[in-house]
mmCIF file of C-alpha atoms in Angstrom:
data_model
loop_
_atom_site.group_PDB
_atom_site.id
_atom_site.type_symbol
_atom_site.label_atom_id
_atom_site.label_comp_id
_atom_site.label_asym_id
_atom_site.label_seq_id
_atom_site.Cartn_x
_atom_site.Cartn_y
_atom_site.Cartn_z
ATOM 1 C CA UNK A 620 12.439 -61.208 11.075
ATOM 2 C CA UNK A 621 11.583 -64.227 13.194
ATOM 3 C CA UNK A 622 7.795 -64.647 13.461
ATOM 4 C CA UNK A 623 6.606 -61.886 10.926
ATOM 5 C CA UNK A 624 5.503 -62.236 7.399
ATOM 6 C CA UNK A 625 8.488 -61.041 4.550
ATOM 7 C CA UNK A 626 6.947 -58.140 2.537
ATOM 8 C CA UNK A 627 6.280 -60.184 -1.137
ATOM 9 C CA UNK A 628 7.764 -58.179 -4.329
ATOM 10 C CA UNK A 629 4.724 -56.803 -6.466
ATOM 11 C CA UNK A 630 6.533 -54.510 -8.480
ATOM 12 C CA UNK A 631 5.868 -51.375 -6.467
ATOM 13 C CA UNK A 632 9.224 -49.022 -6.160
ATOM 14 C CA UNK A 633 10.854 -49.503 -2.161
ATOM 15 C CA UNK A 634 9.262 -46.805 -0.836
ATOM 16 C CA UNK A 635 5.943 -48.147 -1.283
ATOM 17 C CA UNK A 636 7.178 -51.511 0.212
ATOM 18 C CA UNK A 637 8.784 -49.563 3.469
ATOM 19 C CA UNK A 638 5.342 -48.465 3.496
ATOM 20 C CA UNK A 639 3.442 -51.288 3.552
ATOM 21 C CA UNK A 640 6.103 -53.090 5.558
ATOM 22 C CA UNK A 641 5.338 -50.489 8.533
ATOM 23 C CA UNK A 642 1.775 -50.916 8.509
ATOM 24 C CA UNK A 643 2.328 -54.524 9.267
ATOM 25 C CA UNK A 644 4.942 -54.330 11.628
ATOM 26 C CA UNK A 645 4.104 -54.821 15.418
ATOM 27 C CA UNK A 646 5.501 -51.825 17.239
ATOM 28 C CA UNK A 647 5.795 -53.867 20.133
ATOM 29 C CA UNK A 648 8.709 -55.658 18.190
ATOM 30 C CA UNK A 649 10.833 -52.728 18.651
ATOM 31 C CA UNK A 650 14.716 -53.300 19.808
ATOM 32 C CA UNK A 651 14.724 -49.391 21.044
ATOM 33 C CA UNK A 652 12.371 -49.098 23.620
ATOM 34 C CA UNK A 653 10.568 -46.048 24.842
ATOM 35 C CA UNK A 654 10.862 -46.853 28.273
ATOM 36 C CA UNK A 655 10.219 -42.926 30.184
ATOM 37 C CA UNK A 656 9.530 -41.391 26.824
ATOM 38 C CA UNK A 657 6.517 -42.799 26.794
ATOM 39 C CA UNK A 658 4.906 -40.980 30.095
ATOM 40 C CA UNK A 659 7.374 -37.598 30.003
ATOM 41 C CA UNK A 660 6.873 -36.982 26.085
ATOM 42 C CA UNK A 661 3.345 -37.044 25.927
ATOM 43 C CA UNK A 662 3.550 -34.810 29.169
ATOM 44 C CA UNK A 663 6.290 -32.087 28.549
ATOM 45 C CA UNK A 664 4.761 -31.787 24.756
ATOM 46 C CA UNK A 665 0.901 -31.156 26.294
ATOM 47 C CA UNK A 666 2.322 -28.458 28.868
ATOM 48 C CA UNK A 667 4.288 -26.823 25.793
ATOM 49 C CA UNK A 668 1.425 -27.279 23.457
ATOM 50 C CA UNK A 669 -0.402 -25.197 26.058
ATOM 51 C CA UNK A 670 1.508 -22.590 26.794
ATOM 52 C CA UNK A 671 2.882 -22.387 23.052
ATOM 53 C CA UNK A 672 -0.474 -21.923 21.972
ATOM 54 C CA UNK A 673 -1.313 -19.122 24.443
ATOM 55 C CA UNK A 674 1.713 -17.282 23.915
ATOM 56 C CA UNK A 675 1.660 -17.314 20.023
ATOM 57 C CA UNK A 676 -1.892 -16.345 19.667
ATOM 58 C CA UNK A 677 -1.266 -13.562 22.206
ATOM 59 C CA UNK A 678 2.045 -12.809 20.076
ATOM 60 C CA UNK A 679 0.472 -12.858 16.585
ATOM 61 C CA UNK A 680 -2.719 -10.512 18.148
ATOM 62 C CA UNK A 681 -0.080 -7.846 19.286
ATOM 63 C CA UNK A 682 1.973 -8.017 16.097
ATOM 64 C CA UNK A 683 -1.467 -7.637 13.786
ATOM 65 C CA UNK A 684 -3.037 -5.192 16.406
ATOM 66 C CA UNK A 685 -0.479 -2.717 17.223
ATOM 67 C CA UNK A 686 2.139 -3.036 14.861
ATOM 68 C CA UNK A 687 -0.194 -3.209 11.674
ATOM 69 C CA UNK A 688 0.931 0.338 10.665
ATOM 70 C CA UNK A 689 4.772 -0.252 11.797
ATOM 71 C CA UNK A 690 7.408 -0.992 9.708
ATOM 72 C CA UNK A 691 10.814 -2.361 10.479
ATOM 73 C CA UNK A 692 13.027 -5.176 9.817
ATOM 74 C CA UNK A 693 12.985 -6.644 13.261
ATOM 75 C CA UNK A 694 9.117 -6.637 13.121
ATOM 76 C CA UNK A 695 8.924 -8.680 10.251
ATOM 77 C CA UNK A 696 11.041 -11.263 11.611
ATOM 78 C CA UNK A 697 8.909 -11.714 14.979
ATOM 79 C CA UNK A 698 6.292 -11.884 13.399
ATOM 80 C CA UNK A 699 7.206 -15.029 11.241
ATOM 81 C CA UNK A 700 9.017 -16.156 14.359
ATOM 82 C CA UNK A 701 5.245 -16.134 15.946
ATOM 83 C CA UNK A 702 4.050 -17.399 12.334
ATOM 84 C CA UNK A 703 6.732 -20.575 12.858
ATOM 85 C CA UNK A 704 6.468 -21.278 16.553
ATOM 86 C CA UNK A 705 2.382 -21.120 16.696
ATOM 87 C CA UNK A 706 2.583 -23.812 13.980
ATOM 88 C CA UNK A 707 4.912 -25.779 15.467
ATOM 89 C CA UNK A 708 3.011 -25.990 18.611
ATOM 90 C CA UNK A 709 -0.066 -27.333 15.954
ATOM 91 C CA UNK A 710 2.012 -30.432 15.221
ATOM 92 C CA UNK A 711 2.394 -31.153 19.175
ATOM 93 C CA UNK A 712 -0.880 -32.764 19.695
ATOM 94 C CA UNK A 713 0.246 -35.579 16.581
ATOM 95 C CA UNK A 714 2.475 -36.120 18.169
ATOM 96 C CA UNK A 715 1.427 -36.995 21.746
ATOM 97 C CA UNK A 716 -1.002 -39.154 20.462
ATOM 98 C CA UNK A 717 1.264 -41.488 18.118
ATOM 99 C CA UNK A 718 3.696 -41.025 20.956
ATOM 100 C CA UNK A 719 2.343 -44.639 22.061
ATOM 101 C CA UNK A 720 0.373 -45.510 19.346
ATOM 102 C CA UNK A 721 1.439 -46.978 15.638
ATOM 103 C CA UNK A 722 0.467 -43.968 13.014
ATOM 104 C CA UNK A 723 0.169 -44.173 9.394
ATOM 105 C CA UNK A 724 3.173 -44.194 7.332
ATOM 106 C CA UNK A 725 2.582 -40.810 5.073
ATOM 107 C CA UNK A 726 0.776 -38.524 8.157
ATOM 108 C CA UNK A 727 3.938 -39.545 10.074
ATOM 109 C CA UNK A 728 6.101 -38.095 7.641
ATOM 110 C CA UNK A 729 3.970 -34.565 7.110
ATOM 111 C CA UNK A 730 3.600 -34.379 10.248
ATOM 112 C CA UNK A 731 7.520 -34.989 10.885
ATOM 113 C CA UNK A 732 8.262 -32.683 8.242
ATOM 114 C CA UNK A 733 5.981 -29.741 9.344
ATOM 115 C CA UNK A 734 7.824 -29.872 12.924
ATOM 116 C CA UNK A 735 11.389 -29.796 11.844
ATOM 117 C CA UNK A 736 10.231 -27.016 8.671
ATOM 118 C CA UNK A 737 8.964 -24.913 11.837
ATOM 119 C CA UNK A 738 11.967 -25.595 14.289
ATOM 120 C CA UNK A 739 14.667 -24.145 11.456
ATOM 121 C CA UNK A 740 12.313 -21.736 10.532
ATOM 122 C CA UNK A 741 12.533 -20.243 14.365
ATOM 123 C CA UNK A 742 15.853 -20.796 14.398
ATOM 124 C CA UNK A 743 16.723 -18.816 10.843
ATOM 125 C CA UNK A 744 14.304 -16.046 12.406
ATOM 126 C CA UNK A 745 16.523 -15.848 15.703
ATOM 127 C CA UNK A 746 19.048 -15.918 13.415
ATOM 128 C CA UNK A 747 18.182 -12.779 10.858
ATOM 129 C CA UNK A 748 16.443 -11.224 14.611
ATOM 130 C CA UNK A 749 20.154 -11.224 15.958
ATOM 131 C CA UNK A 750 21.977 -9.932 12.470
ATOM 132 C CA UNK A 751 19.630 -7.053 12.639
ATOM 133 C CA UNK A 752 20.481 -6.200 16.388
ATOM 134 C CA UNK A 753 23.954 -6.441 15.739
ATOM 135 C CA UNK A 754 23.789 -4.063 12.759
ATOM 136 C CA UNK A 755 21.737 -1.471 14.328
ATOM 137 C CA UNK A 756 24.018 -1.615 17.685
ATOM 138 C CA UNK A 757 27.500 -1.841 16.312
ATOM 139 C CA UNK A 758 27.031 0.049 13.047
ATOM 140 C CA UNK A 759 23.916 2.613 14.393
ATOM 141 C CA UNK A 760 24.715 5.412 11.329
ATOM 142 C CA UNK A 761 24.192 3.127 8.559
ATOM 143 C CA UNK A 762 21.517 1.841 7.256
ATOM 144 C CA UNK A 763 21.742 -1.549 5.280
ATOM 145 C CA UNK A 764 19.667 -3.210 2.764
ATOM 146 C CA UNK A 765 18.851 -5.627 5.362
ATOM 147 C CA UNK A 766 16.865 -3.261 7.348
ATOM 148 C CA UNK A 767 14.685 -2.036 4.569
ATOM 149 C CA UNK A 768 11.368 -3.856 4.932
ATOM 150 C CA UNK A 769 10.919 -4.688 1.123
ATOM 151 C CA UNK A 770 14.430 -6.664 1.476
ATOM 152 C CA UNK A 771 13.054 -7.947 5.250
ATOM 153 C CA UNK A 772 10.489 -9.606 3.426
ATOM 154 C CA UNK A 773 12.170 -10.940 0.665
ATOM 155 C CA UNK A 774 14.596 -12.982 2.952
ATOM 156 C CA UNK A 775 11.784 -13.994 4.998
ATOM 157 C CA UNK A 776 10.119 -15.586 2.384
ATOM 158 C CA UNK A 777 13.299 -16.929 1.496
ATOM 159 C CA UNK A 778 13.990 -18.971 4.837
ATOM 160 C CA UNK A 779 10.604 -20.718 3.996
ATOM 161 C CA UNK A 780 11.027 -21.659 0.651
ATOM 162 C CA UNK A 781 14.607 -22.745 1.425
ATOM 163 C CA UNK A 782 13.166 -24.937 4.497
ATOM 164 C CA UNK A 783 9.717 -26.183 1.871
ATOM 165 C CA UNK A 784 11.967 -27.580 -1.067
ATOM 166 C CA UNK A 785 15.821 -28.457 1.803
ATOM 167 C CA UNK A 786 12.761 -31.053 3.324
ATOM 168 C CA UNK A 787 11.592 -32.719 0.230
ATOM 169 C CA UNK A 788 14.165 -34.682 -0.507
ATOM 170 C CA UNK A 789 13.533 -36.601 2.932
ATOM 171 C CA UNK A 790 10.045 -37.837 1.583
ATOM 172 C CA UNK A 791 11.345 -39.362 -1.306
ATOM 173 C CA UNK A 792 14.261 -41.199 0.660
ATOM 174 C CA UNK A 793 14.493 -45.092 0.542
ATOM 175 C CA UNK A 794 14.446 -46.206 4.263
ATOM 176 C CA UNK A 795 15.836 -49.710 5.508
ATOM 177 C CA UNK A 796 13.662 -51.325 6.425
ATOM 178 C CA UNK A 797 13.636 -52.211 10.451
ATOM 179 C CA UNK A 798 11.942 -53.095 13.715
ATOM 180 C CA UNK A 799 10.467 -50.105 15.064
ATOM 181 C CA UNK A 800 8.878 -48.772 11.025
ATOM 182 C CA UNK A 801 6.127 -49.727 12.942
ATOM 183 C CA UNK A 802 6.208 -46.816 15.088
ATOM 184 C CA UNK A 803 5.434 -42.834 14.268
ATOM 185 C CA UNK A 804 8.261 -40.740 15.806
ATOM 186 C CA UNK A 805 11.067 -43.176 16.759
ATOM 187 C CA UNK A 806 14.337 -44.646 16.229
ATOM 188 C CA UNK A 807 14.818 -45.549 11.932
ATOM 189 C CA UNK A 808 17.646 -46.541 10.014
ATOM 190 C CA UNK A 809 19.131 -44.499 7.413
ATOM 191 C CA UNK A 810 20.360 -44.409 4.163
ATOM 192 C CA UNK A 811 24.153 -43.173 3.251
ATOM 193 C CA UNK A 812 22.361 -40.074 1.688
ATOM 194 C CA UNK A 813 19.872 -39.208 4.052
ATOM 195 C CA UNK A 814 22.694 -39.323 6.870
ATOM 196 C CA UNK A 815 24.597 -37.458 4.971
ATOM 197 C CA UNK A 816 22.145 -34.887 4.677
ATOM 198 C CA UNK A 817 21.024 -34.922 8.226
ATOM 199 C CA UNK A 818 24.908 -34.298 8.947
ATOM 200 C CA UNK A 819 25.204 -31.492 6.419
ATOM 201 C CA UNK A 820 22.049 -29.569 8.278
ATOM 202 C CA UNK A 821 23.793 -30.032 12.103
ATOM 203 C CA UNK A 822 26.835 -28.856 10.130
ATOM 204 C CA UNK A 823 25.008 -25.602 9.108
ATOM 205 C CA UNK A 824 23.405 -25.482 12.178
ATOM 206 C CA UNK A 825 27.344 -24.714 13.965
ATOM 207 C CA UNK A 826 28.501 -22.752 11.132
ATOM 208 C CA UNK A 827 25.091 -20.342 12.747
ATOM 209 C CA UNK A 828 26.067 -20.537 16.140
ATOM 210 C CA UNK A 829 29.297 -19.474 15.399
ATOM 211 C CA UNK A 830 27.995 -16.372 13.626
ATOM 212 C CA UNK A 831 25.919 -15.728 17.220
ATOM 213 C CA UNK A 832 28.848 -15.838 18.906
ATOM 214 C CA UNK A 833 30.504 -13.068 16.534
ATOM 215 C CA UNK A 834 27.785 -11.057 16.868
ATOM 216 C CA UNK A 835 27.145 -10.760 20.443
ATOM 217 C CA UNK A 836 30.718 -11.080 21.004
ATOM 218 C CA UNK A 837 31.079 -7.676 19.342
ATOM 219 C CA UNK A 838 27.805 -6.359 20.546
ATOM 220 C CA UNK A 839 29.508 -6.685 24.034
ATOM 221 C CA UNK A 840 32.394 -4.596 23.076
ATOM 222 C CA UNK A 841 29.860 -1.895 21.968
ATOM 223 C CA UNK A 842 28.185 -1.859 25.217
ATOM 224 C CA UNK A 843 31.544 -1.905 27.429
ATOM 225 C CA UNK A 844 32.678 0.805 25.183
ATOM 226 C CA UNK A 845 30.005 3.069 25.713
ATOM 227 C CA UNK A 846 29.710 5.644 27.968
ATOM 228 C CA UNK A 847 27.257 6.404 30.178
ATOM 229 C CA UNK A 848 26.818 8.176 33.491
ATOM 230 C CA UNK A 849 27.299 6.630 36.983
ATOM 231 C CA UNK A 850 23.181 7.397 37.342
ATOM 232 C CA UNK A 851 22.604 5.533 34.268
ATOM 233 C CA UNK A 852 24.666 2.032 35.432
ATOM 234 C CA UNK A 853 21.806 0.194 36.715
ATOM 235 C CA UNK A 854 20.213 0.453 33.204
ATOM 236 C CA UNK A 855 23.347 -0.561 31.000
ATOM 237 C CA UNK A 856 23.365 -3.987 33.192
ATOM 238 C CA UNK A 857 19.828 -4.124 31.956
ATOM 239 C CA UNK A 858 19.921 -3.414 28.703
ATOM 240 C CA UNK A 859 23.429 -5.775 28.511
ATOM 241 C CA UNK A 860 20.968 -8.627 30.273
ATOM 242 C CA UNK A 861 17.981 -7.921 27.293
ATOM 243 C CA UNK A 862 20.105 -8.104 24.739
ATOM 244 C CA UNK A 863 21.760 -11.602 25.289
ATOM 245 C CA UNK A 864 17.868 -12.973 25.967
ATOM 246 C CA UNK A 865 18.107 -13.587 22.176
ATOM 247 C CA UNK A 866 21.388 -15.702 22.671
ATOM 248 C CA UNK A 867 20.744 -17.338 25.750
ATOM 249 C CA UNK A 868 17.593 -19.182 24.380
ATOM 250 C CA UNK A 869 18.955 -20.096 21.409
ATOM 251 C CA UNK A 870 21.814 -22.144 22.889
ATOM 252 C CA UNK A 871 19.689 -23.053 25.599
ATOM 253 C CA UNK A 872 16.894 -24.759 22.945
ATOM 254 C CA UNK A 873 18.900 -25.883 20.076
ATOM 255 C CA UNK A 874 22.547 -26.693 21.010
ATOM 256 C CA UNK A 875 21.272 -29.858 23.108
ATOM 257 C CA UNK A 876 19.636 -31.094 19.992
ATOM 258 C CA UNK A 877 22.589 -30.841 17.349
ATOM 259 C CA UNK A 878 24.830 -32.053 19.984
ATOM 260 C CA UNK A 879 23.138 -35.418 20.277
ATOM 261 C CA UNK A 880 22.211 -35.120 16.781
ATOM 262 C CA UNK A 881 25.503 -36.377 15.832
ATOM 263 C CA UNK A 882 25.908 -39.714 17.123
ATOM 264 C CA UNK A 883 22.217 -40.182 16.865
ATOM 265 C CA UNK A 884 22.376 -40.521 13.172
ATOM 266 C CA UNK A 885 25.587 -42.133 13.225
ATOM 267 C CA UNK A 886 24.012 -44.881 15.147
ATOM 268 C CA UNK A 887 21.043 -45.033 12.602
ATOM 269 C CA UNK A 888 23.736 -45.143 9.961
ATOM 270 C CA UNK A 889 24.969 -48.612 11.902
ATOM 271 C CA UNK A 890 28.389 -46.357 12.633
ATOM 272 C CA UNK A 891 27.661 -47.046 16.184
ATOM 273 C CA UNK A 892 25.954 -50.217 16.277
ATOM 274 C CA UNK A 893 26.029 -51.082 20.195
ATOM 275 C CA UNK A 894 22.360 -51.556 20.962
ATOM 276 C CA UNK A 895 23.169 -50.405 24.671
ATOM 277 C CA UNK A 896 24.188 -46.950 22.591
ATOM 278 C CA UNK A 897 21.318 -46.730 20.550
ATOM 279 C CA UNK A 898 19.047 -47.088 23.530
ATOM 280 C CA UNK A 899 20.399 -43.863 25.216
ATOM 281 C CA UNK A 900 20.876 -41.910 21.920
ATOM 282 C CA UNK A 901 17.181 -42.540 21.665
ATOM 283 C CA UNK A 902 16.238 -41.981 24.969
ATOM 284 C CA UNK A 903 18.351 -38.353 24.178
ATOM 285 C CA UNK A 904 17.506 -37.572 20.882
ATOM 286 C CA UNK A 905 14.058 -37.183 21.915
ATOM 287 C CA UNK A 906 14.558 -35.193 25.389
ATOM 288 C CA UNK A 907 16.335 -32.460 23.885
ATOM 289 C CA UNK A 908 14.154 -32.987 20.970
ATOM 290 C CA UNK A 909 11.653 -31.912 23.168
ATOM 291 C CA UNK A 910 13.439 -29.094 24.635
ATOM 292 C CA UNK A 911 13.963 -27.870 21.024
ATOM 293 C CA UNK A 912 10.638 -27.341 21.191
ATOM 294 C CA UNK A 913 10.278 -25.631 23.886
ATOM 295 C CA UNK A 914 12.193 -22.634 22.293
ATOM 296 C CA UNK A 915 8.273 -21.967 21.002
ATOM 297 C CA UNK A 916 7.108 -21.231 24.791
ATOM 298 C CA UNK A 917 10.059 -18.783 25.106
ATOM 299 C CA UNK A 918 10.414 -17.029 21.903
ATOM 300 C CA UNK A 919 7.713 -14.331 23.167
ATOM 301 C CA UNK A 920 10.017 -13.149 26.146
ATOM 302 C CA UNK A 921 12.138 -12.195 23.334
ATOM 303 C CA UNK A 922 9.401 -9.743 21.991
ATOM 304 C CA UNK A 923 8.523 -8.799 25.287
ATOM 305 C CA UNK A 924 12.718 -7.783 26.438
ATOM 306 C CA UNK A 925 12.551 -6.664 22.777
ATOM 307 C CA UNK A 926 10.326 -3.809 22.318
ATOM 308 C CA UNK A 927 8.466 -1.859 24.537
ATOM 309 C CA UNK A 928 5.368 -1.461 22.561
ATOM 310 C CA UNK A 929 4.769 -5.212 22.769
ATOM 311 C CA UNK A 930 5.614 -5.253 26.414
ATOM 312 C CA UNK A 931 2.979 -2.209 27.042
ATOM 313 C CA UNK A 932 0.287 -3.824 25.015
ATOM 314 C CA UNK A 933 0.812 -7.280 27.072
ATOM 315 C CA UNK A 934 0.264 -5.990 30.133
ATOM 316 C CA UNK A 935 -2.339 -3.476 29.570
ATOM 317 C CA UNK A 936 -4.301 -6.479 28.373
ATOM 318 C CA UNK A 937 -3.318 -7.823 31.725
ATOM 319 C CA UNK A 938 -4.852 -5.142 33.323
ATOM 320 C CA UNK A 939 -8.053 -5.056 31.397
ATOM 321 C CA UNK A 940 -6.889 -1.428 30.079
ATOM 322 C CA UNK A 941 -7.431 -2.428 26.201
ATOM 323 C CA UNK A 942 -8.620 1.037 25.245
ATOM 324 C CA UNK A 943 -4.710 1.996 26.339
ATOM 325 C CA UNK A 944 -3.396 -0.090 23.635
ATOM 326 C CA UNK A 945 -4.929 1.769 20.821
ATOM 327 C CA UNK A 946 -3.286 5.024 22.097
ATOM 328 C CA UNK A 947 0.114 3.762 22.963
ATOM 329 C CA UNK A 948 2.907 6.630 21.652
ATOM 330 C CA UNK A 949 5.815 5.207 19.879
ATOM 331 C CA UNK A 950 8.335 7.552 21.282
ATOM 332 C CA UNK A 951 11.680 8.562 19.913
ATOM 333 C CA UNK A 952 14.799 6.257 21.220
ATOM 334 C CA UNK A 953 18.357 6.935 21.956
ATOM 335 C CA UNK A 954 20.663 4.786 21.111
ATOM 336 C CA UNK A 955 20.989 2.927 24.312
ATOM 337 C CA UNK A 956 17.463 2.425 24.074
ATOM 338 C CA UNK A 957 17.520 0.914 20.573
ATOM 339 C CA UNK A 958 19.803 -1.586 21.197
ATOM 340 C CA UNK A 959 16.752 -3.553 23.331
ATOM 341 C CA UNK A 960 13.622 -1.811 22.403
ATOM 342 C CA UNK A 961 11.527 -0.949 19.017
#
């Protein structure tokens, strides 16, 4: 590059080059430019950092406080869906900051890594949350290993140690070396593999949404099919409208994201190498990037549609009535009930 020292060999593996490469590097040398991004990032993430961090902590207090004594499946996975979006929303300040500032080379990365570990750890939780509904709803008589806590558990654990070791590969991957290293959370080219593996996740992220299309697809047979008195109407339409809350905030969070995803890393592949391209696949990639992360904001109206007892306890706290909480009744359910409430 024209004006900047060349990174001398001394033996170090490429990595370590990249490295020191991006500590030198002016991030004012950039070819992708910020331009918005760098007054509406720091922005939307401070007002979702906010009200992520609210939410959660009120979230994880109801799920420890009431339900310490409850056991079910769908428990389990809110509660690491709280567990995933409270530390996502951790990672959000990082990231304002180096938003317009160069950031070290490694803390980039960890903090990079924690993010997207947390974002498909909400989304495998939404995922296992909506397999569970659809079980309970279209199959109500039998009872599935799935739904026994033990095996809740297990596959809980399971989406985090899948997520831990799927992102370690990407710390170890040989980066080309280019004009914005110098910068935290922006534009870099990749390698053949790491495409490929960025590819391979969007790819599995599809291959999910079409599974929440089967399933609420069929869930909305079941509730057509049912029957219920004329009396009784108002309430299927509501229970219909709670039950796609799940749905609706997936698509509305993540499908933006994988979308864009695709020619984003195509274009840091040097597949699409039109620099008027790459500007706006930036500029994209990190809007709905952003919006990805507000699925951490709106994951509690889930648990709130979801289950009564975490709706009472919310606003009883609301209402300063705490001593209620400790003496809320879990009462029996029908099955129309079930199919929105715990």
């Amino acid at each position: 590059m024209i004006g900047l020292p060349t990174p001398q060999s001394t033996g170090l593996d490429n990595s370590t080059e990249a490295y020191t490469f991006s500590l030198q590097k002016p991030s004012n040398n950039c070819e992708l430019q910020d331009g918005i991004l760098s007054v509406v990032l720091p922005v939307s993430y401070s007002v979702i950092c906010i009200f992520g961090l609210l939410s959660n902590s009120v979230a994880l207090w109801v799920f420890t406080l009431t339900y310490k004594s409850t056991k079910t499946s769908i428990i389990v996975y809110m509660r690491n869906l709280a567990i995933a979006d409270f530390l996502l929303v951790l990672c959000l300040p990082l990231r304002i900051y180096y938003q317009n500032h160069p950031g070290p080379f490694l803390l980039c990365q960890i903090v990079g890594a924690f993010f997207y570990i947390n974002m498909y750890a909400s989304i495998l939780f939404l995922g296992l949350i909506s397999l569970d509904r659809f079980l309970k709803i279209t199959k109500p008589v039998q009872l599935y290993q799935i739904h026994k806590v033990s095996c809740s558990v297990m596959a809980t654990w399971a989406v985090w140690l899948f997520l831990i070791l799927g992102m370690l590969p990407f710390f170890f991957e040989k980066r080309k070396p280019g004009s914005c290293d110098g910068k935290c959370f922006h534009f870099k080219s990749k390698t053949a593999v790491s495409g490929t593996l960025n590819l391979l996740v969007v790819g599995m992220f599809f291959l999910l949404l079409l599974l929440f299309f089967s399933f609420y697809s069929k869930i909305a047979m079941k509730l057509k099919s049912m029957s219920i008195g004329k009396t009784q109407q108002s309430r299927k339409t509501a229970v219909i409208m709670k039950t796609f809350v799940v749905l609706a905030i997936f698509i509305l969070c993540f499908l933006p994201y994988h979308i864009v995803r695709i020619p984003y890393v195509l274009s840091q592949l040097d597949i699409i190498q039109e620099h008027s391209y790459k500007q706006t696949l930036h500029i994209a990639n990190e809007l709905v990037l952003c919006l990805s992360a507000l699925n951490s904001c709106l994951d509690p109206v889930i648990y709130f549609f979801l289950s009564i007892k975490f709706r009472k306890t919310v606003l009883c706290a609301f209402e300063g009535k705490l001593k209620k909480v400790y003496t809320l009744n879990q009462r029996g359910t029908s099955f129309v009930r079930s199919v929105t409430e715990i």
